[in-house]
Amino acid sequence: MHCEVCGRQIVGKPYKAVIEGAKMVVCSDCAKLGSAYWEEKPQRRVKRTAKPLLRISVSEKKQPPALAEALELVDDFSLRIRRAREGMELSHEDLGRKIGEKVSVLRKIESGKMTPDHRLAEKLQHALRVELLVPPSEPKAPSAALFQPREITLGEVVRLKERKTEVTKERKQ
Ligand SMILES: [Zn+2]
């Protein structure tokens, strides 16, 4: 870096001096000519525009509750709840107190006699750290069924072989 006044290479720290009203980067000798020093102000405009963007992403994070409305209760919810509750060594009474629900309701749910509504399923999910609500966009069972006919099971291979031997036998007769 060279001094903007005398043109010499600046050894050490360059000085930012205001010389005759102009902001200059100068050597220590020329800095003495300056009337004041100046500093480059960090450009905060970029950060200011970044803030609203952050707010948008926060509001986007608030979307899951709406998404959760579309979630479906797992089929084996009663089993999952029971296993999770027993895993945490909680009695029906303990769990009832924890989530503010009647013990009789919890018993019915665990025996499969009652289906928890969305609100209760969410409470149980959080309290027991178990997955009860899943997105319906993943129909695992039907898609697996679609693929099954393409796969030839070992039993089918054996049957095919048997059919072939039967055919050859018939031909020999
Ligand atoms: Zn200089």
Short mmCIF file of C-alpha atoms and ligand atoms in Angstrom, two decimals:
data_model
loop_
_atom_site.label_atom_id
_atom_site.label_comp_id
_atom_site.label_asym_id
_atom_site.label_seq_id
_atom_site.Cartn_x
_atom_site.Cartn_y
_atom_site.Cartn_z
CA MET A 1 0.00 0.00 0.00
CA HIS A 2 1.28 3.41 -0.94
CA CYS A 3 0.72 6.77 0.69
CA GLU A 4 -1.88 8.76 -1.20
CA VAL A 5 0.00 12.00 -0.53
CA CYS A 6 3.71 11.34 -1.02
CA GLY A 7 3.44 8.07 -2.94
CA ARG A 8 5.91 6.22 -0.75
CA GLN A 9 5.19 2.69 0.38
CA ILE A 10 3.58 2.73 3.77
CA VAL A 11 5.65 0.78 6.28
CA GLY A 12 3.57 -0.44 9.17
CA LYS A 13 0.11 0.79 9.90
CA PRO A 14 -1.46 3.11 7.28
CA TYR A 15 -3.09 6.22 8.66
CA LYS A 16 -6.52 7.32 7.61
CA ALA A 17 -6.25 11.09 7.74
CA VAL A 18 -8.48 13.91 6.57
CA ILE A 19 -6.17 16.20 4.61
CA GLU A 20 -7.66 19.42 3.24
CA GLY A 21 -11.12 17.92 3.60
CA ALA A 22 -10.33 14.69 1.72
CA LYS A 23 -10.19 11.27 3.28
CA MET A 24 -6.75 9.83 2.51
CA VAL A 25 -4.79 6.73 3.39
CA VAL A 26 -1.33 8.04 4.15
CA CYS A 27 2.01 7.26 5.79
CA SER A 28 2.82 8.32 9.31
CA ASP A 29 4.71 11.41 8.07
CA CYS A 30 1.84 12.67 5.92
CA ALA A 31 -0.67 11.87 8.64
CA LYS A 32 0.78 14.85 10.52
CA LEU A 33 -0.58 17.08 7.72
CA GLY A 34 -4.09 15.89 8.36
CA SER A 35 -6.64 17.80 10.35
CA ALA A 36 -8.43 14.70 11.60
CA TYR A 37 -8.65 10.92 11.28
CA TRP A 38 -11.49 9.03 9.70
CA GLU A 39 -12.78 5.51 10.00
CA GLU A 40 -14.51 3.31 7.52
CA LYS A 41 -17.98 2.75 8.85
CA PRO A 42 -19.07 -0.85 8.62
CA GLN A 43 -21.91 -1.16 6.14
CA ARG A 44 -24.90 -2.08 8.21
CA ARG A 45 -27.39 -1.84 5.37
CA VAL A 46 -26.78 -5.46 4.43
CA LYS A 47 -27.57 -6.62 7.93
CA ARG A 48 -30.73 -4.53 8.03
CA THR A 49 -32.10 -6.22 4.96
CA ALA A 50 -31.16 -9.59 6.41
CA LYS A 51 -33.36 -9.09 9.46
CA PRO A 52 -36.74 -9.17 7.69
CA LEU A 53 -35.59 -12.33 5.94
CA LEU A 54 -35.01 -13.91 9.31
CA ARG A 55 -38.48 -12.91 10.40
CA ILE A 56 -39.93 -14.63 7.36
CA SER A 57 -38.14 -17.84 8.17
CA VAL A 58 -39.46 -17.66 11.73
CA SER A 59 -43.03 -17.30 10.50
CA GLU A 60 -42.42 -20.24 8.19
CA LYS A 61 -41.46 -22.27 11.21
CA LYS A 62 -44.90 -21.57 12.60
CA GLN A 63 -46.42 -23.52 9.74
CA PRO A 64 -45.97 -27.03 11.18
CA PRO A 65 -49.05 -26.71 13.44
CA ALA A 66 -51.15 -26.26 10.31
CA LEU A 67 -49.31 -29.12 8.70
CA ALA A 68 -49.80 -31.24 11.80
CA GLU A 69 -53.56 -31.00 11.29
CA ALA A 70 -53.09 -33.14 8.21
CA LEU A 71 -51.18 -35.80 10.11
CA GLU A 72 -52.72 -39.17 10.72
CA LEU A 73 -52.71 -41.25 13.83
CA VAL A 74 -50.63 -44.41 13.56
CA ASP A 75 -52.57 -47.66 13.56
CA ASP A 76 -50.71 -49.13 16.52
CA PHE A 77 -51.06 -46.02 18.68
CA SER A 78 -52.34 -48.01 21.66
CA LEU A 79 -49.30 -50.28 21.60
CA ARG A 80 -46.88 -47.40 21.13
CA ILE A 81 -48.40 -45.42 24.01
CA ARG A 82 -48.35 -48.40 26.35
CA ARG A 83 -44.77 -49.33 25.47
CA ALA A 84 -43.54 -45.74 25.83
CA ARG A 85 -45.35 -45.24 29.12
CA GLU A 86 -44.03 -48.49 30.56
CA GLY A 87 -40.57 -47.64 29.22
CA MET A 88 -40.67 -44.42 31.21
CA GLU A 89 -41.97 -46.33 34.23
CA LEU A 90 -45.11 -44.24 34.44
CA SER A 91 -48.44 -45.48 35.71
CA HIS A 92 -51.70 -44.43 34.10
CA GLU A 93 -52.10 -42.03 37.02
CA ASP A 94 -48.61 -40.56 36.49
CA LEU A 95 -49.24 -39.99 32.82
CA GLY A 96 -52.70 -38.59 33.48
CA ARG A 97 -51.27 -36.05 35.88
CA LYS A 98 -48.45 -35.20 33.50
CA ILE A 99 -50.69 -34.32 30.57
CA GLY A 100 -53.82 -33.39 32.51
CA GLU A 101 -56.00 -36.19 31.19
CA LYS A 102 -58.36 -38.64 32.86
CA VAL A 103 -56.90 -42.01 33.77
CA SER A 104 -59.96 -43.75 32.35
CA VAL A 105 -59.35 -42.07 29.00
CA LEU A 106 -55.73 -43.24 28.96
CA ARG A 107 -56.76 -46.80 29.80
CA LYS A 108 -59.30 -46.80 26.97
CA ILE A 109 -56.73 -45.48 24.52
CA GLU A 110 -54.15 -48.07 25.49
CA SER A 111 -56.68 -50.87 25.15
CA GLY A 112 -57.66 -49.52 21.74
CA LYS A 113 -61.25 -48.84 22.81
CA MET A 114 -60.79 -45.14 22.19
CA THR A 115 -58.93 -43.11 19.61
CA PRO A 116 -57.22 -40.00 20.96
CA ASP A 117 -58.10 -36.80 19.16
CA HIS A 118 -55.39 -34.75 17.53
CA ARG A 119 -54.80 -32.56 20.56
CA LEU A 120 -54.45 -35.51 22.91
CA ALA A 121 -52.27 -37.44 20.48
CA GLU A 122 -49.91 -34.47 20.34
CA LYS A 123 -49.80 -34.25 24.13
CA LEU A 124 -49.00 -37.96 24.37
CA GLN A 125 -46.37 -37.62 21.68
CA HIS A 126 -44.57 -34.92 23.63
CA ALA A 127 -45.00 -36.49 27.06
CA LEU A 128 -43.89 -39.97 25.99
CA ARG A 129 -41.52 -38.92 23.19
CA VAL A 130 -43.19 -41.35 20.85
CA GLU A 131 -44.34 -40.88 17.28
CA LEU A 132 -48.08 -41.10 17.01
CA LEU A 133 -48.90 -38.68 14.22
CA VAL A 134 -47.43 -39.34 10.78
CA PRO A 135 -47.89 -37.54 7.47
CA PRO A 136 -50.51 -39.28 5.33
CA SER A 137 -48.44 -38.58 2.21
CA GLU A 138 -46.43 -41.72 2.90
CA PRO A 139 -48.71 -44.64 2.22
CA LYS A 140 -46.06 -47.26 2.88
CA ALA A 141 -48.28 -50.31 2.77
CA PRO A 142 -50.01 -49.69 -0.61
CA SER A 143 -46.75 -48.83 -2.38
CA ALA A 144 -45.11 -51.97 -1.01
CA ALA A 145 -48.08 -54.01 -2.26
CA LEU A 146 -47.61 -52.54 -5.71
CA PHE A 147 -44.05 -53.77 -5.85
CA GLN A 148 -44.77 -57.24 -4.57
CA PRO A 149 -46.11 -58.78 -7.81
CA ARG A 150 -42.80 -58.00 -9.53
CA GLU A 151 -40.85 -59.98 -6.99
CA ILE A 152 -40.72 -63.74 -7.40
CA THR A 153 -40.66 -65.50 -4.07
CA LEU A 154 -38.71 -68.67 -3.48
CA GLY A 155 -41.98 -70.61 -3.31
CA GLU A 156 -42.97 -69.38 -6.75
CA VAL A 157 -39.58 -70.40 -8.18
CA VAL A 158 -40.06 -73.91 -6.82
CA ARG A 159 -43.58 -74.07 -8.28
CA LEU A 160 -42.23 -72.93 -11.68
CA LYS A 161 -39.61 -75.69 -11.59
CA GLU A 162 -42.24 -78.26 -10.65
CA ARG A 163 -44.41 -77.14 -13.55
CA LYS A 164 -41.46 -77.54 -15.91
CA THR A 165 -40.72 -81.07 -14.75
CA GLU A 166 -44.41 -81.93 -15.12
CA VAL A 167 -44.32 -80.68 -18.69
CA THR A 168 -41.24 -82.75 -19.53
CA LYS A 169 -42.86 -85.80 -17.94
CA GLU A 170 -45.94 -85.31 -20.05
CA ARG A 171 -43.80 -85.05 -23.16
CA LYS A 172 -42.02 -88.30 -22.34
CA GLN A 173 -45.26 -90.18 -21.89
ZN ZN B 1 3.25 10.15 2.87
#
